[in-house]
Amino acid sequence: MSAARPVLNVYAECGKNVSATVPLPAVFKAPIRPDIVNFVHTNMAKNKRQPYAVSDKAGEQTSAESWGTGRAVARIPRVNGSGTHRAGQAAFGNMCRGGRMFAPTKTWRKWHVKTNLNQKRFATASALAASALPSLVMARGHRVEKIEEVPLVIDDSVEKVAKTKDAVALLKAVNAYADVVKVSNSRKLRAGKGKLRNRRHRQRRGPLVIYNEDNGIVKAFRNLPGLELVNVRRLNLLQLAPGGHLGRFIIWTKGAISLLDELYGTYETPATLKKDYVLPAHIMTNPDVNRLINSDEIQSVVRPAGNKVQKRPFTQKKNPLKNQGVMNRLNPYAQVLRRAEIIASEKRAAGKVTKVQKKGTSGAASKKFLETLNSA
């Protein structure tokens, strides 16, 4: 991206004229890591939860005690009294109707999760880099088909806008108001109990306006549906990648985008507004693996590809009693035995070998044996 577009155009409030250019900040060249962004977003989102717990008394506001042994019932505590269905029913246990839950929840649960500072900065840099790719911004659902370029940079005079009607006119001039209309049309009633808990409606996210100095811009833009504002010094991953999804549509002011190199540094110089911070390095400097493999430098030193051999799966079962090759692998001497058996059968078939009678296997008794037997 940096090779194709070394500078960004800065548009005037009218939206058409290019008032200046700014060099592309190095943070937009950072590696885009959805796994790190999702991990950090999950942890950071847990830090705004409100503690909840069941009542300490829930399920235990009854007088019940066990009947003990000898009455052919379980020893669970049972409600005292008579004359009502409740009397004699089991109580207190988590397996009982009207009993307390197992391990009742407490408000002093560990709600917050600490995330490594360098991981949070890595995720923020990845989210900023993803916001400069139109394909990712459009894939997230933002209406950016008609804007001039991404990222969209507007002159610093927009920071002095104080009226919402002027803010709407500005967004229409730069063709970014369609994203606000999308948010307005998406407003729906929430399904579930959240309707009763001050979360009655839900809607999409719109553009994120990042400014350098608030000279009225916050008051002008804050009432537009789905549109959020943040100071460039306080960038938040929950706003840069809502839901852990990369590609937020960001509208920058010139002063804000010019400050990014001081905040995050470049690949040659470290950041000046952060202590000992350098941008994360890419695992591969050129991710086009096909181009690398097919390059002359690599193809000249690798051996040529051989014939493709389709190996059978190692799980294929063969019977060694029927397959001589498998038998030879299991018992190498089986080949010798088999060869001797074949030669012997061929000789018998040719009449060269007669069956030799084993010595001492004659059926007739010897003469000496018969004389000894009869003399007794």
Coordinates of N, CA, C and O in Angstrom, one line a residue, residues 58-129:
A58 N -31.7 -15.9 48.8 CA -32.5 -16.6 47.8 C -32.5 -18.1 48.1 O -31.4 -18.7 48.2
G59 N -33.6 -18.7 48.1 CA -33.7 -20.2 48.3 C -33.6 -20.7 49.7 O -33.7 -21.9 49.9
E60 N -33.3 -19.8 50.6 CA -33.1 -20.2 52.0 C -34.0 -19.5 53.0 O -33.7 -19.4 54.2
Q61 N -35.1 -18.9 52.5 CA -36.0 -18.1 53.4 C -37.2 -19.0 53.8 O -38.3 -18.7 53.6
T62 N -36.9 -20.1 54.4 CA -37.9 -21.1 54.8 C -37.3 -21.8 56.0 O -36.1 -21.9 56.2
S63 N -38.2 -22.2 56.9 CA -37.8 -23.0 58.1 C -37.9 -24.5 57.7 O -39.0 -25.0 57.5
A64 N -36.8 -25.1 57.5 CA -36.8 -26.5 57.1 C -35.6 -27.3 57.8 O -34.6 -26.7 58.1
E65 N -35.9 -28.5 58.2 CA -34.8 -29.3 58.7 C -35.1 -30.8 58.3 O -36.2 -31.2 58.0
S66 N -34.0 -31.6 58.4 CA -34.1 -32.9 57.9 C -35.0 -33.8 58.9 O -35.0 -33.5 60.1
W67 N -35.6 -34.8 58.3 CA -36.4 -35.7 59.1 C -35.5 -36.8 59.7 O -35.9 -37.6 60.5
G68 N -34.2 -36.8 59.3 CA -33.3 -37.8 59.8 C -33.6 -39.2 59.1 O -34.2 -39.3 58.1
T69 N -33.0 -40.2 59.7 CA -33.2 -41.6 59.1 C -34.4 -42.3 59.7 O -34.9 -41.9 60.7
G70 N -34.7 -43.4 59.1 CA -35.8 -44.2 59.6 C -37.1 -44.0 59.1 O -38.1 -44.6 59.5
R71 N -37.3 -43.0 58.1 CA -38.6 -42.7 57.6 C -38.7 -43.0 56.1 O -39.6 -42.5 55.4
A72 N -37.7 -43.7 55.6 CA -37.7 -44.1 54.2 C -37.7 -43.0 53.2 O -38.3 -43.1 52.1
V73 N -37.2 -41.8 53.6 CA -37.1 -40.7 52.7 C -35.6 -40.1 52.8 O -34.9 -40.4 53.7
A74 N -35.3 -39.3 51.7 CA -33.9 -38.8 51.7 C -33.7 -37.8 52.9 O -34.7 -37.2 53.4
R75 N -32.5 -37.6 53.3 CA -32.2 -36.8 54.5 C -32.1 -35.3 54.1 O -31.6 -34.6 54.9
I76 N -32.6 -34.9 53.0 CA -32.6 -33.5 52.6 C -33.5 -32.7 53.6 O -34.5 -33.2 54.1
P77 N -33.1 -31.5 53.9 CA -34.1 -30.7 54.8 C -35.5 -30.6 54.2 O -35.6 -30.4 53.0
R78 N -36.5 -30.6 55.0 CA -37.9 -30.6 54.5 C -38.6 -29.5 55.3 O -38.4 -29.2 56.5
V79 N -39.6 -28.8 54.6 CA -40.3 -27.7 55.1 C -41.2 -28.2 56.3 O -41.9 -29.3 56.2
N80 N -41.2 -27.5 57.4 CA -42.1 -27.8 58.5 C -43.5 -27.5 58.2 O -43.9 -26.9 57.3
G81 N -44.4 -28.0 59.1 CA -45.8 -27.7 59.1 C -46.6 -28.8 58.4 O -46.1 -29.9 58.1
S82 N -47.9 -28.5 58.2 CA -48.8 -29.4 57.6 C -50.0 -28.6 57.0 O -50.1 -27.4 57.2
G83 N -50.9 -29.3 56.3 CA -52.1 -28.7 55.8 C -51.8 -27.9 54.5 O -52.7 -27.1 54.0
T84 N -50.6 -28.0 53.9 CA -50.3 -27.3 52.6 C -49.4 -28.2 51.8 O -48.7 -29.0 52.4
H85 N -49.4 -27.9 50.5 CA -48.5 -28.7 49.6 C -47.0 -28.5 50.0 O -46.2 -29.4 49.8
R86 N -46.7 -27.3 50.5 CA -45.3 -27.0 50.7 C -44.7 -27.8 51.9 O -43.6 -28.1 51.9
A87 N -45.6 -28.1 52.8 CA -45.1 -28.9 54.0 C -44.6 -30.2 53.6 O -45.2 -31.0 52.8
G88 N -43.4 -30.5 54.0 CA -42.8 -31.8 53.7 C -42.0 -31.8 52.4 O -41.3 -32.8 52.1
Q89 N -42.0 -30.7 51.7 CA -41.2 -30.6 50.4 C -39.8 -30.4 50.8 O -39.5 -29.7 51.8
A90 N -38.9 -30.9 50.0 CA -37.4 -30.7 50.2 C -37.1 -29.2 49.9 O -37.7 -28.5 49.1
A91 N -36.1 -28.7 50.7 CA -35.7 -27.3 50.6 C -34.2 -27.1 50.7 O -33.5 -28.1 51.0
F92 N -33.8 -25.9 50.4 CA -32.4 -25.5 50.5 C -31.5 -26.0 49.4 O -30.7 -25.3 48.8
G93 N -31.5 -27.3 49.1 CA -30.5 -27.9 48.1 C -30.7 -27.4 46.7 O -31.7 -26.9 46.3
N94 N -29.6 -27.4 46.0 CA -29.6 -26.9 44.6 C -30.4 -27.8 43.7 O -30.8 -27.5 42.6
M95 N -30.7 -29.1 44.2 CA -31.5 -30.0 43.4 C -33.0 -29.8 43.7 O -33.8 -30.5 43.1
C96 N -33.4 -29.0 44.6 CA -34.7 -28.8 45.1 C -35.5 -27.7 44.4 O -34.9 -26.7 44.1
R97 N -36.8 -27.9 44.2 CA -37.6 -26.8 43.7 C -37.7 -25.8 44.7 O -38.0 -26.0 45.9
G98 N -37.4 -24.5 44.3 CA -37.4 -23.4 45.3 C -36.2 -23.3 46.2 O -36.1 -22.5 47.1
G99 N -35.2 -24.2 45.9 CA -33.9 -24.1 46.6 C -33.0 -23.1 46.0 O -33.2 -22.5 45.0
R100 N -31.8 -22.9 46.7 CA -30.8 -22.0 46.2 C -30.0 -22.7 45.1 O -30.0 -23.9 45.0
M101 N -29.3 -21.9 44.3 CA -28.5 -22.5 43.3 C -27.2 -23.0 43.8 O -26.8 -22.8 45.0
F102 N -26.5 -23.8 43.1 CA -25.2 -24.3 43.5 C -24.2 -23.2 43.4 O -24.1 -22.4 42.4
A103 N -23.4 -23.0 44.4 CA -22.4 -21.9 44.5 C -22.9 -20.6 44.1 O -22.7 -20.1 43.0
P104 N -23.8 -20.0 44.9 CA -24.5 -18.7 44.5 C -23.4 -17.7 44.1 O -22.4 -17.5 44.7
T105 N -23.8 -17.0 43.0 CA -22.8 -16.0 42.5 C -22.6 -14.8 43.5 O -23.5 -14.5 44.2
K106 N -21.4 -14.2 43.4 CA -21.1 -13.1 44.3 C -20.6 -11.9 43.5 O -20.1 -12.1 42.4
T107 N -20.8 -10.8 44.1 CA -20.4 -9.5 43.3 C -18.9 -9.4 43.3 O -18.4 -8.6 42.5
W108 N -18.2 -10.1 44.2 CA -16.7 -9.9 44.2 C -16.0 -10.9 43.3 O -14.8 -11.2 43.5
R109 N -16.7 -11.3 42.3 CA -16.0 -12.1 41.2 C -14.9 -11.3 40.6 O -15.0 -10.1 40.6
K110 N -14.0 -11.9 40.0 CA -12.9 -11.2 39.2 C -13.4 -10.8 37.9 O -13.4 -11.6 36.9
W111 N -14.0 -9.6 37.8 CA -14.6 -9.2 36.6 C -13.6 -8.7 35.5 O -13.8 -8.8 34.3
H112 N -12.6 -8.0 36.0 CA -11.7 -7.3 35.1 C -10.5 -8.2 34.6 O -10.1 -9.1 35.4
V113 N -10.0 -8.0 33.5 CA -8.9 -8.8 32.9 C -7.8 -7.9 32.5 O -8.0 -6.9 31.8
K114 N -6.6 -8.1 33.0 CA -5.5 -7.3 32.6 C -4.9 -7.8 31.3 O -4.8 -9.0 31.0
T115 N -4.7 -6.9 30.4 CA -4.1 -7.2 29.1 C -2.7 -6.5 28.9 O -2.6 -5.4 29.4
N116 N -1.7 -7.2 28.4 CA -0.4 -6.7 28.2 C -0.5 -5.4 27.4 O -1.2 -5.3 26.4
L117 N 0.3 -4.4 27.8 CA 0.3 -3.1 27.2 C 0.7 -3.2 25.7 O 0.2 -2.6 24.8
N118 N 1.8 -4.0 25.5 CA 2.3 -4.2 24.1 C 1.3 -4.9 23.2 O 1.2 -4.6 22.0
Q119 N 0.5 -5.8 23.8 CA -0.5 -6.5 23.0 C -1.6 -5.5 22.6 O -2.1 -5.5 21.5
K120 N -2.0 -4.6 23.6 CA -3.1 -3.6 23.2 C -2.6 -2.6 22.2 O -3.3 -2.2 21.3
R121 N -1.3 -2.3 22.2 CA -0.7 -1.4 21.2 C -0.7 -2.1 19.9 O -0.9 -1.5 18.8
F122 N -0.3 -3.4 19.9 CA -0.2 -4.2 18.6 C -1.6 -4.2 18.0 O -1.8 -4.0 16.8
A123 N -2.6 -4.5 18.8 CA -4.0 -4.6 18.3 C -4.5 -3.2 17.7 O -5.2 -3.2 16.7
T124 N -4.1 -2.1 18.4 CA -4.5 -0.8 17.9 C -3.9 -0.5 16.6 O -4.5 0.0 15.7
A125 N -2.6 -0.8 16.5 CA -1.9 -0.6 15.2 C -2.5 -1.5 14.1 O -2.6 -1.0 13.0
S126 N -2.8 -2.7 14.4 CA -3.5 -3.6 13.4 C -4.8 -3.0 12.9 O -5.1 -3.0 11.7
A127 N -5.6 -2.5 13.9 CA -6.9 -1.9 13.6 C -6.8 -0.7 12.7 O -7.6 -0.5 11.8
L128 N -5.8 0.1 13.0 CA -5.5 1.3 12.2 C -5.1 0.9 10.7 O -5.6 1.5 9.8
A129 N -4.2 -0.1 10.6 CA -3.8 -0.5 9.3 C -4.9 -1.1 8.5 O -5.0 -0.9 7.3

